[in-house]
mmCIF file of C-alpha atoms (C1' of nucleotides) in Angstrom:
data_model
loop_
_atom_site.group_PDB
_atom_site.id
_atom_site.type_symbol
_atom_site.label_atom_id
_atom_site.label_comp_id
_atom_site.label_asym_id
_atom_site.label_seq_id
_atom_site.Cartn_x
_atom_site.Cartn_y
_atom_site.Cartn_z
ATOM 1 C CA UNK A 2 13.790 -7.619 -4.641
ATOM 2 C CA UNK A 3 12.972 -4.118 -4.422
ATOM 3 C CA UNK A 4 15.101 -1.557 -5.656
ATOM 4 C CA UNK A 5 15.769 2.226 -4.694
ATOM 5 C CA UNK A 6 12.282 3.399 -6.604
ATOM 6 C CA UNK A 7 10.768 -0.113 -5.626
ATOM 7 C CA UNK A 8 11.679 0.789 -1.860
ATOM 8 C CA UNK A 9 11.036 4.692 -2.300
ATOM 9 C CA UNK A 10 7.304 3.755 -3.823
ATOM 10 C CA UNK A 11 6.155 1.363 -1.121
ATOM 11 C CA UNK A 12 7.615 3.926 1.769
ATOM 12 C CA UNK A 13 5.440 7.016 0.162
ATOM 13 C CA UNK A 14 2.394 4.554 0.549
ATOM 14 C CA UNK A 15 3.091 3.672 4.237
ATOM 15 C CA UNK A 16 4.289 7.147 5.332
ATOM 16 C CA UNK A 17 0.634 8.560 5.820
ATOM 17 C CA UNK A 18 -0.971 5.442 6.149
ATOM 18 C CA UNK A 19 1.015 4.583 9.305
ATOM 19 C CA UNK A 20 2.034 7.539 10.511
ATOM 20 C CA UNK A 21 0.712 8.059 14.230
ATOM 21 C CA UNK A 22 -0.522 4.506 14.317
ATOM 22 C CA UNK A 23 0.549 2.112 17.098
ATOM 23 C CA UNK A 24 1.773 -1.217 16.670
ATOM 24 C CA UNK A 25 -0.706 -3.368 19.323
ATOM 25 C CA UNK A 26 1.141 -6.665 18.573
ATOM 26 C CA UNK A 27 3.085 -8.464 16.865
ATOM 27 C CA UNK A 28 2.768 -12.168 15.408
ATOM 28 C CA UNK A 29 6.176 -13.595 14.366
ATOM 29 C CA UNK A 30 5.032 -16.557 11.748
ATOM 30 C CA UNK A 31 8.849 -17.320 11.031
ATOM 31 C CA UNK A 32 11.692 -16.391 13.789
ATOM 32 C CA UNK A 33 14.428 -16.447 11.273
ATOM 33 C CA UNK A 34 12.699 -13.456 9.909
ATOM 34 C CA UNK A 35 13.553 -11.699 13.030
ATOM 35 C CA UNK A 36 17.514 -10.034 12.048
ATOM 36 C CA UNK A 37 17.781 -8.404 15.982
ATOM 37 C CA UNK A 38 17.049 -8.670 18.751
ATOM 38 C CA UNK A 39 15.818 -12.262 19.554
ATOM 39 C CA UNK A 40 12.502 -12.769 18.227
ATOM 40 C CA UNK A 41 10.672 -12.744 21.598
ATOM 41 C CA UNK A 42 12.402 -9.383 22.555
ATOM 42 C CA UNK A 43 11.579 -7.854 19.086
ATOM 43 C CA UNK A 44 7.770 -8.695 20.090
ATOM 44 C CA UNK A 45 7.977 -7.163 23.423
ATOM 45 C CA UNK A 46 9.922 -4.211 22.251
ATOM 46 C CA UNK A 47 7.623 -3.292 19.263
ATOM 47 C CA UNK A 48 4.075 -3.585 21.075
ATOM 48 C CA UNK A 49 2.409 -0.662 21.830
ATOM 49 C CA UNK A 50 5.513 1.594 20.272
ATOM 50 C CA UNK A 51 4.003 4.207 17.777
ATOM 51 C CA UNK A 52 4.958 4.757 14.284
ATOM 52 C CA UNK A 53 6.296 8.793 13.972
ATOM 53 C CA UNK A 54 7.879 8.415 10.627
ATOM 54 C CA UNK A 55 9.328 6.641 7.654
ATOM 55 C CA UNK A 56 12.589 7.016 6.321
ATOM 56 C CA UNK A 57 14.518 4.817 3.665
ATOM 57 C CA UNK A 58 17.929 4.726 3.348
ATOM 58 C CA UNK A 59 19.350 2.715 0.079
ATOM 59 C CA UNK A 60 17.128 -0.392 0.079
ATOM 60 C CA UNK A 61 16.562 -0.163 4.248
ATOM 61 C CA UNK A 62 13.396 1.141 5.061
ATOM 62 C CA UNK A 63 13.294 2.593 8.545
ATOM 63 C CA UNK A 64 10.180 3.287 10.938
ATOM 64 C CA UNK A 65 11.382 5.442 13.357
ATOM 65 C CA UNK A 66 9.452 4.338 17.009
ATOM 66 C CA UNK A 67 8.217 6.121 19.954
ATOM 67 C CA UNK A 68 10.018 3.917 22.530
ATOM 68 C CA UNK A 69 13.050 5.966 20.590
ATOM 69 C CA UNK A 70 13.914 2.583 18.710
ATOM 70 C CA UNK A 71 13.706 2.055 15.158
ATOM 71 C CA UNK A 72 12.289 -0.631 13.103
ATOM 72 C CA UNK A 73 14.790 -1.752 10.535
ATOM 73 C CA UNK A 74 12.837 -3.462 7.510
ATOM 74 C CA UNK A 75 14.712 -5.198 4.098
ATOM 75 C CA UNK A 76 13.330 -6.586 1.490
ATOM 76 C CA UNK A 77 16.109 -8.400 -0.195
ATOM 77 C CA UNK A 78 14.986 -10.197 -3.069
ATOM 78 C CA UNK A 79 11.550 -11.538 -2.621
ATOM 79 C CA UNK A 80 10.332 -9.439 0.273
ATOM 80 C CA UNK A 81 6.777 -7.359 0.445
ATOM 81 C CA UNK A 82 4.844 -4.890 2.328
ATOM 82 C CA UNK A 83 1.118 -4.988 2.461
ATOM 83 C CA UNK A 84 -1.090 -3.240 4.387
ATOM 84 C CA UNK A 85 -4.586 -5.855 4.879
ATOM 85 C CA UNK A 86 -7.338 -6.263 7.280
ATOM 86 C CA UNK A 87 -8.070 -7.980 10.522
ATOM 87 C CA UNK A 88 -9.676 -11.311 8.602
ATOM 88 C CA UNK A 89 -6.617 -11.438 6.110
ATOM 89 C CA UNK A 90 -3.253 -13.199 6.414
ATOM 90 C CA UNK A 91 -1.419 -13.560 3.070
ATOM 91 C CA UNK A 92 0.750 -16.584 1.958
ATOM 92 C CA UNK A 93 4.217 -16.328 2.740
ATOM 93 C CA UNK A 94 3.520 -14.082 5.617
ATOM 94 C CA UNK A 95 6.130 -14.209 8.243
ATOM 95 C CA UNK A 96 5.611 -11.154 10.464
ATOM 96 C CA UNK A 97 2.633 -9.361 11.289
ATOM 97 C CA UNK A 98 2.044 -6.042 12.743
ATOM 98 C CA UNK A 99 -1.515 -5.865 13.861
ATOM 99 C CA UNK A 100 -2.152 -1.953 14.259
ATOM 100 C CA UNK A 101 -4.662 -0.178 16.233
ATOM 101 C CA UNK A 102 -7.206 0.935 13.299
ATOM 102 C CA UNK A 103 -7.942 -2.967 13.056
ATOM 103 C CA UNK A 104 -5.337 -3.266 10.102
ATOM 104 C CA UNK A 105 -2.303 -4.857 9.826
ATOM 105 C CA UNK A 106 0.993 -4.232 8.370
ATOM 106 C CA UNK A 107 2.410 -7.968 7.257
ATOM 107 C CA UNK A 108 5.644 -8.828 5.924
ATOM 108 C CA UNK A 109 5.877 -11.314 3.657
ATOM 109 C CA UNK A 110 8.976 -13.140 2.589
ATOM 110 C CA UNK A 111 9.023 -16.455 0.798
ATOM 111 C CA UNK A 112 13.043 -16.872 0.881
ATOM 112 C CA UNK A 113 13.136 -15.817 4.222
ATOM 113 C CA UNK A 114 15.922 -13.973 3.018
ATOM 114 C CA UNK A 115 14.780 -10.631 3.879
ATOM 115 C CA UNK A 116 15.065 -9.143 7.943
ATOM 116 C CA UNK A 117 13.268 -7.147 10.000
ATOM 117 C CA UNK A 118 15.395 -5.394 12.988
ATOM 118 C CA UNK A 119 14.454 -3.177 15.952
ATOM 119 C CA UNK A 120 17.015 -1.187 17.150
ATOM 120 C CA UNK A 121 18.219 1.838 18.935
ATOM 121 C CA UNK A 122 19.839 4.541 16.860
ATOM 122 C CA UNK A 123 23.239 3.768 18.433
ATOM 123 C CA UNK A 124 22.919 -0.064 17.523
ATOM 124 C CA UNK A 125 22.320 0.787 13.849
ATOM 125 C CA UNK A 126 25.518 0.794 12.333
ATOM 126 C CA UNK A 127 27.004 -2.045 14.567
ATOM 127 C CA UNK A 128 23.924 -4.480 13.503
ATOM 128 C CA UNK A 129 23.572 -3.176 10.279
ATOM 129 C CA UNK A 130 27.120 -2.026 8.933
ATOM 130 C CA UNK A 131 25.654 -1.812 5.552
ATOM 131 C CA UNK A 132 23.657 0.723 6.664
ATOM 132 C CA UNK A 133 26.660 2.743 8.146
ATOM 133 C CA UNK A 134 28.663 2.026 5.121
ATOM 134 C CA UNK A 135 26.333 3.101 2.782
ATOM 135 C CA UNK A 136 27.101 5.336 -0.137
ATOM 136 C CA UNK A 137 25.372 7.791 -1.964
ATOM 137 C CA UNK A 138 22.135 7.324 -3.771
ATOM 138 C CA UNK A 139 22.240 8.124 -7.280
ATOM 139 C CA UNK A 140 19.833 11.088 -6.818
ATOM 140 C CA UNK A 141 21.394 12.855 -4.284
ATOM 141 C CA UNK A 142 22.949 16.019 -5.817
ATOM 142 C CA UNK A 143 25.947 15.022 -4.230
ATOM 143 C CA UNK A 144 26.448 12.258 -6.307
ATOM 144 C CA UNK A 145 27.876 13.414 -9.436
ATOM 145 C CA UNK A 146 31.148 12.882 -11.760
ATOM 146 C CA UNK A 147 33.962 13.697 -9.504
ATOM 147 C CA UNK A 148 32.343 11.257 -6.668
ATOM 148 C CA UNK A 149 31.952 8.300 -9.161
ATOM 149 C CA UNK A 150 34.961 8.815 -10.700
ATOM 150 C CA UNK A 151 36.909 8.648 -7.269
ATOM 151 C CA UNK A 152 35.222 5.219 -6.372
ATOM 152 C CA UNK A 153 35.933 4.073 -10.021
ATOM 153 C CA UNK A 154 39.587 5.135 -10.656
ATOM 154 C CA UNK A 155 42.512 2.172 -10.629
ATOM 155 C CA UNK A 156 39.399 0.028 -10.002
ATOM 156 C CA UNK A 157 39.995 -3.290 -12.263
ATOM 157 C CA UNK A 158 36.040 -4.777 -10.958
ATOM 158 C CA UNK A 159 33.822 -4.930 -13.709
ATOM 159 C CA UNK A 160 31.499 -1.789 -13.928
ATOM 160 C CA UNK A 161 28.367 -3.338 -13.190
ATOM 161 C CA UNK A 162 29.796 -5.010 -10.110
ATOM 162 C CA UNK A 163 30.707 -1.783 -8.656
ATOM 163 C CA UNK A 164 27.181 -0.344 -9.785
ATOM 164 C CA UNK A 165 25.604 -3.237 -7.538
ATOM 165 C CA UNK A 166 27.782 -2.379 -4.402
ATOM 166 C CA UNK A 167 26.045 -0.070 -2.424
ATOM 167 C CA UNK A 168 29.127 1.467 -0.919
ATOM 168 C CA UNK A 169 29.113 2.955 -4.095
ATOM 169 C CA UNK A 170 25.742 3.427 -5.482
ATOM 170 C CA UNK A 171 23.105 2.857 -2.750
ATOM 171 C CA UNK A 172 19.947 1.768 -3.558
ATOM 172 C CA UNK A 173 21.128 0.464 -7.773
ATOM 173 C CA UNK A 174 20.181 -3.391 -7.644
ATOM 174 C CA UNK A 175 20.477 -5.944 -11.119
ATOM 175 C CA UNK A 176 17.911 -3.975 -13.294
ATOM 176 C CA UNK A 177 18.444 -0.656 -12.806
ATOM 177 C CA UNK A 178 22.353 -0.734 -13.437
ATOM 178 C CA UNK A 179 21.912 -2.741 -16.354
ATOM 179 C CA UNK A 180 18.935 0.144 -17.500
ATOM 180 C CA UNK A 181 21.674 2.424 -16.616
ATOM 181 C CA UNK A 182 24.364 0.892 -18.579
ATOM 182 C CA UNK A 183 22.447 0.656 -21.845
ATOM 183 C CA UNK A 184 21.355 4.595 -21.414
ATOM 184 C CA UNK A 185 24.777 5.452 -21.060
ATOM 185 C CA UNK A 186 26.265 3.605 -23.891
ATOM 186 C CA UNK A 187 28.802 1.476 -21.637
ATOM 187 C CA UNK A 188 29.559 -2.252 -21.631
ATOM 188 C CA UNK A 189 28.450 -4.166 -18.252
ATOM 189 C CA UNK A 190 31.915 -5.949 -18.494
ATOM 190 C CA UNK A 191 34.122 -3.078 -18.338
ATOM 191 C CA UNK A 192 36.840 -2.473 -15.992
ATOM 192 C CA UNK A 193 35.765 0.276 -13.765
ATOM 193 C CA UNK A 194 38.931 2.389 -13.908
ATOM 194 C CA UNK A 195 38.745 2.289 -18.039
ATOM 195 C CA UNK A 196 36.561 4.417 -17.945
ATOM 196 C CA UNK A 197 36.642 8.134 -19.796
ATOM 197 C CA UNK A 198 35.435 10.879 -17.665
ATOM 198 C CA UNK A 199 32.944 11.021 -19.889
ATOM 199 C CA UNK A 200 31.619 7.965 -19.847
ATOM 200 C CA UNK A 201 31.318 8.503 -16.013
ATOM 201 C CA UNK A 202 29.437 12.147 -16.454
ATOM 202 C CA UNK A 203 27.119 9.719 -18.892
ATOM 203 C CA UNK A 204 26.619 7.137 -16.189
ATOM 204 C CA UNK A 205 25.961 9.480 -13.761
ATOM 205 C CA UNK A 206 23.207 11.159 -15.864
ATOM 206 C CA UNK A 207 21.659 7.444 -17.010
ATOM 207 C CA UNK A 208 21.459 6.229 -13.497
ATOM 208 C CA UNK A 209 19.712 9.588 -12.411
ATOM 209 C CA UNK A 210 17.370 9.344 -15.357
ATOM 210 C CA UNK A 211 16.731 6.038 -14.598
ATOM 211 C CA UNK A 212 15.950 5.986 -11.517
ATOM 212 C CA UNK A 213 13.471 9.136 -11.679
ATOM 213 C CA UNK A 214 11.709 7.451 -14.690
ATOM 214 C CA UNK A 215 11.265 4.278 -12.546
ATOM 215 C CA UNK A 216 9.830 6.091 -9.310
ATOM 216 C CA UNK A 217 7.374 7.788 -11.678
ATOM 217 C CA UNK A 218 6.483 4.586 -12.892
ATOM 218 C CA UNK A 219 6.397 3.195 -9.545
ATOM 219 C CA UNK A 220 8.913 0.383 -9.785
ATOM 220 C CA UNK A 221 8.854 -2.614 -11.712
ATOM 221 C CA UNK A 222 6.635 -5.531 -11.518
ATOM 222 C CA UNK A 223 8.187 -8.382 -13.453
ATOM 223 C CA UNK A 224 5.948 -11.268 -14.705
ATOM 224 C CA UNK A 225 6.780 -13.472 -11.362
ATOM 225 C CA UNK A 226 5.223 -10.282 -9.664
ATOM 226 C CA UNK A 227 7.695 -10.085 -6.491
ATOM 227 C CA UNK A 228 7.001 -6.911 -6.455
ATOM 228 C CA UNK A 229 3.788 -5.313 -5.370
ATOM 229 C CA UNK A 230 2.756 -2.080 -3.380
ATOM 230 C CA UNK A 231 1.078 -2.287 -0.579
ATOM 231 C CA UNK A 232 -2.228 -2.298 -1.544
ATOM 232 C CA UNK A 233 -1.554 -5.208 -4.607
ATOM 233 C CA UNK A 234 -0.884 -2.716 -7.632
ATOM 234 C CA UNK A 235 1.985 -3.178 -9.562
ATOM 235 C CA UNK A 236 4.538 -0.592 -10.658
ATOM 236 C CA UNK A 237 4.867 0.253 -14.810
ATOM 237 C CA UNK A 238 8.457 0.709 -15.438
ATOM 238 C CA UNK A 239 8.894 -2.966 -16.898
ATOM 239 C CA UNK A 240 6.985 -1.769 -20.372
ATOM 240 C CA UNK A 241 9.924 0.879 -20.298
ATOM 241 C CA UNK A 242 13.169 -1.537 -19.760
ATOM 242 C CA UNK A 243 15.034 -1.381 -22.743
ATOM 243 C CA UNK A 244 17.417 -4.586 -22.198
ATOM 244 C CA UNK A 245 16.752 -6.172 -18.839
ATOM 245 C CA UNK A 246 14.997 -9.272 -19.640
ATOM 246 C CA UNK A 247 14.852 -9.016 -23.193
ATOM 247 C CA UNK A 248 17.719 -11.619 -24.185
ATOM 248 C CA UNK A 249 17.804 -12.713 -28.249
ATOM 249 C CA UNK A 250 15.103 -10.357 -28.525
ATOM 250 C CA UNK A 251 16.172 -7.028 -31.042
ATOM 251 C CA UNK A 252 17.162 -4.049 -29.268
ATOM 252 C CA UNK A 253 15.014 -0.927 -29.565
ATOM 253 C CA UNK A 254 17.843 1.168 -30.909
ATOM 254 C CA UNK A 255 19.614 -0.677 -33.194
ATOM 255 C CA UNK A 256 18.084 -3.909 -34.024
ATOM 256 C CA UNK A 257 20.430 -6.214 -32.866
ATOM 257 C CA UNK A 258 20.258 -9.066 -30.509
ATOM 258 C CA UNK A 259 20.420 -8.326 -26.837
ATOM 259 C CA UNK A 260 22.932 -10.758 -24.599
ATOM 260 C CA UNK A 261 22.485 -11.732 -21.720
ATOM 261 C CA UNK A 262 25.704 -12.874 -19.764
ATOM 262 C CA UNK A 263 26.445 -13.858 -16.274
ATOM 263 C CA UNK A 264 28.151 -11.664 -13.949
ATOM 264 C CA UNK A 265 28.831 -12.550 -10.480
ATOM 265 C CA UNK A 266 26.181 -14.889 -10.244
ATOM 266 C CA UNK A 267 23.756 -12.273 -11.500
ATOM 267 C CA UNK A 268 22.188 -11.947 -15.245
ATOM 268 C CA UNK A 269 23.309 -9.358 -16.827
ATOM 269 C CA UNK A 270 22.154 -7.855 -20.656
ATOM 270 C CA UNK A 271 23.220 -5.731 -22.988
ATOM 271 C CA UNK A 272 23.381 -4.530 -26.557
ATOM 272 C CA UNK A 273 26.374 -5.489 -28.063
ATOM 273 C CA UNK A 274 26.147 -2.991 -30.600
ATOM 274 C CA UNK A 275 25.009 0.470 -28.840
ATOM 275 C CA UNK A 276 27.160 -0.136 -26.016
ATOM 276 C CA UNK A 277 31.016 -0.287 -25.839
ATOM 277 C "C1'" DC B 19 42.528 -3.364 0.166
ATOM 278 C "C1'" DT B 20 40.628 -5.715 -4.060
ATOM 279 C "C1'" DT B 21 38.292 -9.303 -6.501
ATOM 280 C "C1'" DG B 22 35.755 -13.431 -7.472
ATOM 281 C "C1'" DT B 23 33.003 -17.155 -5.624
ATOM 282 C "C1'" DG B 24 29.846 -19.395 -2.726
ATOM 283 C "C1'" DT B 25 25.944 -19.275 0.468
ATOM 284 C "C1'" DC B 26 21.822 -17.991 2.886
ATOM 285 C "C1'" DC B 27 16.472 -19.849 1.761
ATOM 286 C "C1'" DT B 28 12.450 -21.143 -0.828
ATOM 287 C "C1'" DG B 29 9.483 -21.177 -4.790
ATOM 288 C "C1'" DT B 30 8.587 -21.348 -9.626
ATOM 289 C "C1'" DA B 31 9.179 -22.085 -14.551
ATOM 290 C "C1'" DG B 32 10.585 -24.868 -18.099
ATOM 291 C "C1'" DG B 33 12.615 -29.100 -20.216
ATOM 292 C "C1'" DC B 34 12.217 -33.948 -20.620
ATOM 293 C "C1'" DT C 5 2.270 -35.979 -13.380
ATOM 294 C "C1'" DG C 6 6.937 -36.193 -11.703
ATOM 295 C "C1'" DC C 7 11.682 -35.169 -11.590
ATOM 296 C "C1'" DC C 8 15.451 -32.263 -12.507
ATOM 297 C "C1'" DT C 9 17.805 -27.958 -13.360
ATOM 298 C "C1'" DA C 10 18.267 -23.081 -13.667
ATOM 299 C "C1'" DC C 11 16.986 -18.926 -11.961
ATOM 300 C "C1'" DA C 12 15.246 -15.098 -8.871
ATOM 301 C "C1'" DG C 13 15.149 -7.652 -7.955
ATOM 302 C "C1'" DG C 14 20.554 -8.770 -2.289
ATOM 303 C "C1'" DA C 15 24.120 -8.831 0.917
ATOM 304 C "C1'" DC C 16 27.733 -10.849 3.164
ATOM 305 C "C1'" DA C 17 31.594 -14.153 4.460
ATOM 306 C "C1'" DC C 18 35.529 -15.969 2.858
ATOM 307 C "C1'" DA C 19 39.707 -17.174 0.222
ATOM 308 C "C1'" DA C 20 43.281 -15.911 -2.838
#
DNA sequence: CTTGTGTCCTGTAGGC
DNA sequence: TGCCTACAGGACACAA
């Protein structure tokens, strides 16, 4: 799924191209694709409310509504966003917002893993609690040594599970922590709280880096392409990963073979010789 | 509170 | 071709 630049990319193509439109109705393909309210509510509510503005909050992005209700949209892991026209309804589509420039905005989900919501601003955080819960994205100014190293300190997690929680570090998902990891010199497996201040000033500084490189890129578009803009182009940053995907092959810096290991259920990789 | 594990759901790639 | 397994960018519930 998507990813803080992933997420960031696709809302900075929908922010002027729905801005001011109005949603004239919605087709619901799937109803488990519907988070909140029910799905028949969720139609009723969102016709004829008008798009004023998209926000994005971690991975969440949020279109804020007329009808002073906002539509809550995540992609997960397989989730996309395309904007296509009146004749066109992808595969996989499970929600469609047919707008009133005789486009449509579908969401298309193959897991069925991903949610739409529609909410009022006081429901948000009782719905959503990640949302409420949420910690600070790695380029906020705000989140710098003495923030990380107070969420890391007599923490015995491994460091690349605590990169993944988004209490933590909104909006970092598998690739870009392990991106960050490898920039920063620091094994994946590490306890949190062994960390040297230093290392933590370092992983602040790779997961900024990171995570600017990838939104000028425009995300990454794996070979499965999951991950698409709206309009069907992909993003560049996979020519740029230096270890995700890349297992047995020889590491850019050093040579070596790059491992990839399994950490909570997720893959994780690493050089075993440039990071410690 | 912290940590690790399993689950949600479906499709695809690769091995045999 | 068919069958089986492993895997997939996330988040959350649950147990210890």
């Amino acid at each position: 799924m998507p990813e803080l630049p992933e997420v960031e990319t696709i809302r900075r193509y929908l922010s002027p191209v729905l801005r001011n439109r109005i949603i004239k109705n919605v087709v619901i393909r799937r109803n488990d694709a519907v988070g909140f309210p029910s799905s028949a509510r969720f139609r009723q509510e969102a016709r004829n409310a008008r798009i004023y503005q998209i926000s994005r909050k971690g991975k969440y992005l949020l279109f804020s509504l007329t009808s002073h209700k906002v539509l809550v949209i995540h992609l997960r892991l397989s989730g996309q966003l395309r904007i296509t026209q009146a004749d066109q309804v992808p595969k996989y589509e499970r929600i469609r917002f047919i707008l009133d420039n005789d486009s449509a905005l579908s969401f298309i989900e193959p897991r069925v893993l991903g949610k739409v919501y529609l909410l009022k601003d006081s429901e948000l955080s009782k719905i959503i609690p990640g949302l409420a819960q949420m910690g600070l994205e790695p380029i906020d100014h705000r989140f710098n040594t003495q923030y990380l190293a107070e969420k890391f300190i007599h923490r015995q997690a491994k460091v690349k599970t605590l990169l993944l929680d988004q209490k933590i570090c909104a909006g970092v998902g598998n690739i870009y922590s392990d991106e960050a990891l490898f920039y920063a010199g620091i094994m994946p497996i590490r306890p949190a709280g062994s960390l040297r201040r230093n290392e933590v000033k370092r992983l602040v500084i790779a997961l900024r880096h990171i995570i600017n490189k990838a939104l000028r890129a425009m995300g990454t578009t794996m070979t499965d392409g999951r991950y698409l803009q709206p309009d069907g182009a992909r993003g560049m940053f996979q020519y740029q990963l230096m270890v995700v995907g890349r297992e047995s092959l020889p590491c850019y810096k050093c040579g070596k073979k790059i491992i990839r290991i399994t950490i909570s259920n997720r893959s994780s990789y690493y050089c075993p010789v440039c990071q410690h």
